[in-house]
């Protein structure tokens, strides 16, 4: 064999070897499909646990909101005798005129705006109270309702002594 025919064989062998080595280096690494599948299974399990926790939390929150709504609808017991003993006059349940600064006409304004109870008045903001007064006309705009919701809350909670003492300090609800 002559040298000229050997050179292509040597070059071919070198190219084959280089091709093999490059293929190994640039090709796929080790087979991790089992690990990948195990991790996918773990992720699916954790997502299931997360969904279960969210469902349980939602159920607890719903139960809490139902309990809060039930408690909000449950009226505080009204003790007319205790109120009369402290104020020295008969007090009717949810009579808004017990609030210092509210008379019969202002009470009527609140009734027209859907505020019929001490609880409802206690949940009104001061700007909402002022809006009710403003809707009554010029004669009512001079009143300042800043203490009315707090006074109504004390009445709703049956804290008659605290309400009475505070009203002794107030001047027309101020």
mmCIF file of C-alpha atoms in Angstrom:
data_model
loop_
_atom_site.group_PDB
_atom_site.id
_atom_site.type_symbol
_atom_site.label_atom_id
_atom_site.label_comp_id
_atom_site.label_asym_id
_atom_site.label_seq_id
_atom_site.Cartn_x
_atom_site.Cartn_y
_atom_site.Cartn_z
ATOM 1 C CA UNK A 1 0.000 0.000 0.000
ATOM 2 C CA UNK A 2 1.260 3.328 -0.729
ATOM 3 C CA UNK A 3 1.235 6.341 1.471
ATOM 4 C CA UNK A 4 -1.302 8.170 -0.604
ATOM 5 C CA UNK A 5 -4.010 5.653 0.076
ATOM 6 C CA UNK A 6 -3.166 5.530 3.795
ATOM 7 C CA UNK A 7 -3.650 9.243 4.407
ATOM 8 C CA UNK A 8 -7.399 9.193 3.682
ATOM 9 C CA UNK A 9 -7.830 6.187 5.976
ATOM 10 C CA UNK A 10 -5.940 7.920 8.822
ATOM 11 C CA UNK A 11 -7.880 11.177 8.307
ATOM 12 C CA UNK A 12 -11.129 9.199 8.272
ATOM 13 C CA UNK A 13 -10.238 7.431 11.516
ATOM 14 C CA UNK A 14 -9.257 10.683 13.188
ATOM 15 C CA UNK A 15 -12.525 12.317 12.049
ATOM 16 C CA UNK A 16 -14.539 9.361 13.308
ATOM 17 C CA UNK A 17 -12.805 9.528 16.694
ATOM 18 C CA UNK A 18 -13.326 13.298 16.933
ATOM 19 C CA UNK A 19 -16.953 12.897 15.885
ATOM 20 C CA UNK A 20 -17.499 10.271 18.557
ATOM 21 C CA UNK A 21 -15.865 12.403 21.279
ATOM 22 C CA UNK A 22 -17.764 15.547 20.254
ATOM 23 C CA UNK A 23 -21.008 13.601 20.202
ATOM 24 C CA UNK A 24 -20.375 12.357 23.717
ATOM 25 C CA UNK A 25 -19.491 15.801 25.029
ATOM 26 C CA UNK A 26 -22.331 17.693 23.358
ATOM 27 C CA UNK A 27 -24.948 14.985 23.518
ATOM 28 C CA UNK A 28 -27.332 14.175 26.302
ATOM 29 C CA UNK A 29 -26.003 13.893 29.808
ATOM 30 C CA UNK A 30 -26.912 11.126 32.129
ATOM 31 C CA UNK A 31 -30.492 9.865 32.000
ATOM 32 C CA UNK A 32 -32.385 11.821 34.707
ATOM 33 C CA UNK A 33 -35.899 10.903 33.627
ATOM 34 C CA UNK A 34 -36.558 8.954 36.830
ATOM 35 C CA UNK A 35 -35.499 11.911 38.993
ATOM 36 C CA UNK A 36 -37.507 14.327 36.877
ATOM 37 C CA UNK A 37 -40.599 12.150 37.142
ATOM 38 C CA UNK A 38 -40.142 11.846 40.926
ATOM 39 C CA UNK A 39 -39.922 15.644 41.226
ATOM 40 C CA UNK A 40 -43.003 16.121 39.026
ATOM 41 C CA UNK A 41 -44.893 13.696 41.278
ATOM 42 C CA UNK A 42 -43.734 15.602 44.372
ATOM 43 C CA UNK A 43 -44.874 18.908 42.841
ATOM 44 C CA UNK A 44 -48.273 17.418 42.025
ATOM 45 C CA UNK A 45 -48.572 16.122 45.608
ATOM 46 C CA UNK A 46 -47.653 19.529 47.060
ATOM 47 C CA UNK A 47 -50.113 21.310 44.750
ATOM 48 C CA UNK A 48 -52.810 18.904 45.947
ATOM 49 C CA UNK A 49 -51.920 19.642 49.579
ATOM 50 C CA UNK A 50 -52.004 23.386 48.868
ATOM 51 C CA UNK A 51 -55.450 23.111 47.271
ATOM 52 C CA UNK A 52 -56.677 21.095 50.257
ATOM 53 C CA UNK A 53 -55.354 23.730 52.675
ATOM 54 C CA UNK A 54 -56.967 26.537 50.676
ATOM 55 C CA UNK A 55 -60.288 24.654 50.682
ATOM 56 C CA UNK A 56 -60.084 24.159 54.454
ATOM 57 C CA UNK A 57 -59.201 27.827 54.961
ATOM 58 C CA UNK A 58 -62.136 28.883 52.813
ATOM 59 C CA UNK A 59 -64.473 26.669 54.838
ATOM 60 C CA UNK A 60 -63.152 28.106 58.115
ATOM 61 C CA UNK A 61 -63.496 31.672 56.830
ATOM 62 C CA UNK A 62 -67.044 30.966 55.691
ATOM 63 C CA UNK A 63 -67.868 29.507 59.104
ATOM 64 C CA UNK A 64 -66.304 32.536 60.801
ATOM 65 C CA UNK A 65 -68.302 34.950 58.635
ATOM 66 C CA UNK A 66 -71.509 33.024 59.392
ATOM 67 C CA UNK A 67 -70.753 33.176 63.107
ATOM 68 C CA UNK A 68 -69.966 36.881 62.904
ATOM 69 C CA UNK A 69 -73.188 37.514 60.999
ATOM 70 C CA UNK A 70 -75.152 35.508 63.547
ATOM 71 C CA UNK A 71 -73.560 37.453 66.387
ATOM 72 C CA UNK A 72 -74.240 40.743 64.628
ATOM 73 C CA UNK A 73 -77.893 39.832 64.211
ATOM 74 C CA UNK A 74 -78.221 38.706 67.798
ATOM 75 C CA UNK A 75 -79.480 41.733 69.674
ATOM 76 C CA UNK A 76 -77.842 42.833 72.864
ATOM 77 C CA UNK A 77 -80.300 42.371 75.721
ATOM 78 C CA UNK A 78 -82.025 45.629 76.583
ATOM 79 C CA UNK A 79 -82.412 46.290 80.298
ATOM 80 C CA UNK A 80 -85.044 49.030 80.604
ATOM 81 C CA UNK A 81 -84.993 48.970 84.396
ATOM 82 C CA UNK A 82 -81.253 49.610 84.556
ATOM 83 C CA UNK A 83 -81.494 52.412 81.994
ATOM 84 C CA UNK A 84 -84.362 54.027 83.928
ATOM 85 C CA UNK A 85 -82.445 53.761 87.210
ATOM 86 C CA UNK A 86 -79.473 55.590 85.734
ATOM 87 C CA UNK A 87 -81.254 58.186 83.564
ATOM 88 C CA UNK A 88 -84.186 58.736 85.930
ATOM 89 C CA UNK A 89 -86.724 58.310 83.140
ATOM 90 C CA UNK A 90 -88.135 55.488 81.080
ATOM 91 C CA UNK A 91 -85.999 54.606 78.072
ATOM 92 C CA UNK A 92 -87.481 52.809 75.086
ATOM 93 C CA UNK A 93 -85.310 50.343 73.231
ATOM 94 C CA UNK A 94 -83.616 51.914 70.176
ATOM 95 C CA UNK A 95 -84.882 55.395 71.029
ATOM 96 C CA UNK A 96 -82.253 57.504 69.277
ATOM 97 C CA UNK A 97 -83.136 60.533 71.409
ATOM 98 C CA UNK A 98 -81.148 58.957 74.259
ATOM 99 C CA UNK A 99 -78.108 60.218 72.318
ATOM 100 C CA UNK A 100 -77.124 63.687 73.494
ATOM 101 C CA UNK A 101 -77.851 66.101 70.627
ATOM 102 C CA UNK A 102 -80.580 64.032 68.948
ATOM 103 C CA UNK A 103 -84.170 65.109 69.407
ATOM 104 C CA UNK A 104 -87.394 63.749 67.913
ATOM 105 C CA UNK A 105 -86.990 65.593 64.595
ATOM 106 C CA UNK A 106 -83.404 64.423 64.066
ATOM 107 C CA UNK A 107 -84.475 60.914 65.033
ATOM 108 C CA UNK A 108 -87.127 61.154 62.312
ATOM 109 C CA UNK A 109 -84.435 62.178 59.801
ATOM 110 C CA UNK A 110 -82.366 59.122 60.707
ATOM 111 C CA UNK A 111 -85.426 56.883 60.412
ATOM 112 C CA UNK A 112 -86.017 58.246 56.898
ATOM 113 C CA UNK A 113 -82.443 57.230 56.064
ATOM 114 C CA UNK A 114 -82.942 53.684 57.363
ATOM 115 C CA UNK A 115 -81.257 54.169 60.735
ATOM 116 C CA UNK A 116 -83.755 52.821 63.273
ATOM 117 C CA UNK A 117 -81.586 51.261 65.994
ATOM 118 C CA UNK A 118 -78.727 52.154 68.296
ATOM 119 C CA UNK A 119 -76.645 49.503 66.565
ATOM 120 C CA UNK A 120 -77.333 51.013 63.128
ATOM 121 C CA UNK A 121 -76.440 54.488 64.398
ATOM 122 C CA UNK A 122 -73.267 53.171 66.042
ATOM 123 C CA UNK A 123 -72.194 51.793 62.657
ATOM 124 C CA UNK A 124 -72.727 55.140 60.882
ATOM 125 C CA UNK A 125 -69.675 57.232 60.190
ATOM 126 C CA UNK A 126 -69.677 60.859 61.325
ATOM 127 C CA UNK A 127 -69.769 62.028 57.657
ATOM 128 C CA UNK A 128 -72.832 59.797 57.096
ATOM 129 C CA UNK A 129 -74.522 61.359 60.141
ATOM 130 C CA UNK A 130 -73.684 64.815 58.809
ATOM 131 C CA UNK A 131 -75.136 63.831 55.427
ATOM 132 C CA UNK A 132 -78.413 62.885 57.139
ATOM 133 C CA UNK A 133 -78.464 66.262 58.886
ATOM 134 C CA UNK A 134 -77.631 68.130 55.673
ATOM 135 C CA UNK A 135 -80.509 66.390 53.902
ATOM 136 C CA UNK A 136 -82.825 67.791 56.589
ATOM 137 C CA UNK A 137 -82.119 71.366 55.562
ATOM 138 C CA UNK A 138 -80.396 74.435 56.950
ATOM 139 C CA UNK A 139 -81.873 74.115 60.430
ATOM 140 C CA UNK A 140 -80.059 70.792 60.986
ATOM 141 C CA UNK A 141 -76.671 71.682 59.531
ATOM 142 C CA UNK A 142 -75.641 73.415 62.760
ATOM 143 C CA UNK A 143 -75.596 70.125 64.720
ATOM 144 C CA UNK A 144 -72.324 68.275 65.215
ATOM 145 C CA UNK A 145 -72.750 64.481 65.211
ATOM 146 C CA UNK A 146 -69.143 63.566 66.046
ATOM 147 C CA UNK A 147 -70.058 61.713 69.300
ATOM 148 C CA UNK A 148 -73.346 60.193 68.173
ATOM 149 C CA UNK A 149 -72.069 56.836 66.874
ATOM 150 C CA UNK A 150 -70.055 56.241 70.071
ATOM 151 C CA UNK A 151 -73.011 57.215 72.272
ATOM 152 C CA UNK A 152 -75.269 54.885 70.282
ATOM 153 C CA UNK A 153 -72.749 52.071 70.729
ATOM 154 C CA UNK A 154 -72.760 52.558 74.491
ATOM 155 C CA UNK A 155 -76.571 52.434 74.469
ATOM 156 C CA UNK A 156 -76.560 49.331 72.265
ATOM 157 C CA UNK A 157 -74.077 47.624 74.584
ATOM 158 C CA UNK A 158 -76.151 48.584 77.641
ATOM 159 C CA UNK A 159 -73.352 50.664 79.177
ATOM 160 C CA UNK A 160 -75.835 53.091 80.711
ATOM 161 C CA UNK A 161 -73.654 54.448 83.501
ATOM 162 C CA UNK A 162 -70.777 55.155 81.130
ATOM 163 C CA UNK A 163 -73.148 56.824 78.651
ATOM 164 C CA UNK A 164 -74.815 58.918 81.344
ATOM 165 C CA UNK A 165 -71.486 60.066 82.826
ATOM 166 C CA UNK A 166 -70.141 60.996 79.406
ATOM 167 C CA UNK A 167 -73.302 62.900 78.518
ATOM 168 C CA UNK A 168 -72.905 64.984 81.672
ATOM 169 C CA UNK A 169 -69.667 66.290 80.120
ATOM 170 C CA UNK A 170 -71.160 66.892 76.665
ATOM 171 C CA UNK A 171 -72.882 70.065 75.519
ATOM 172 C CA UNK A 172 -75.490 69.299 72.852
ATOM 173 C CA UNK A 173 -73.638 66.210 71.691
ATOM 174 C CA UNK A 174 -70.233 67.906 71.471
#
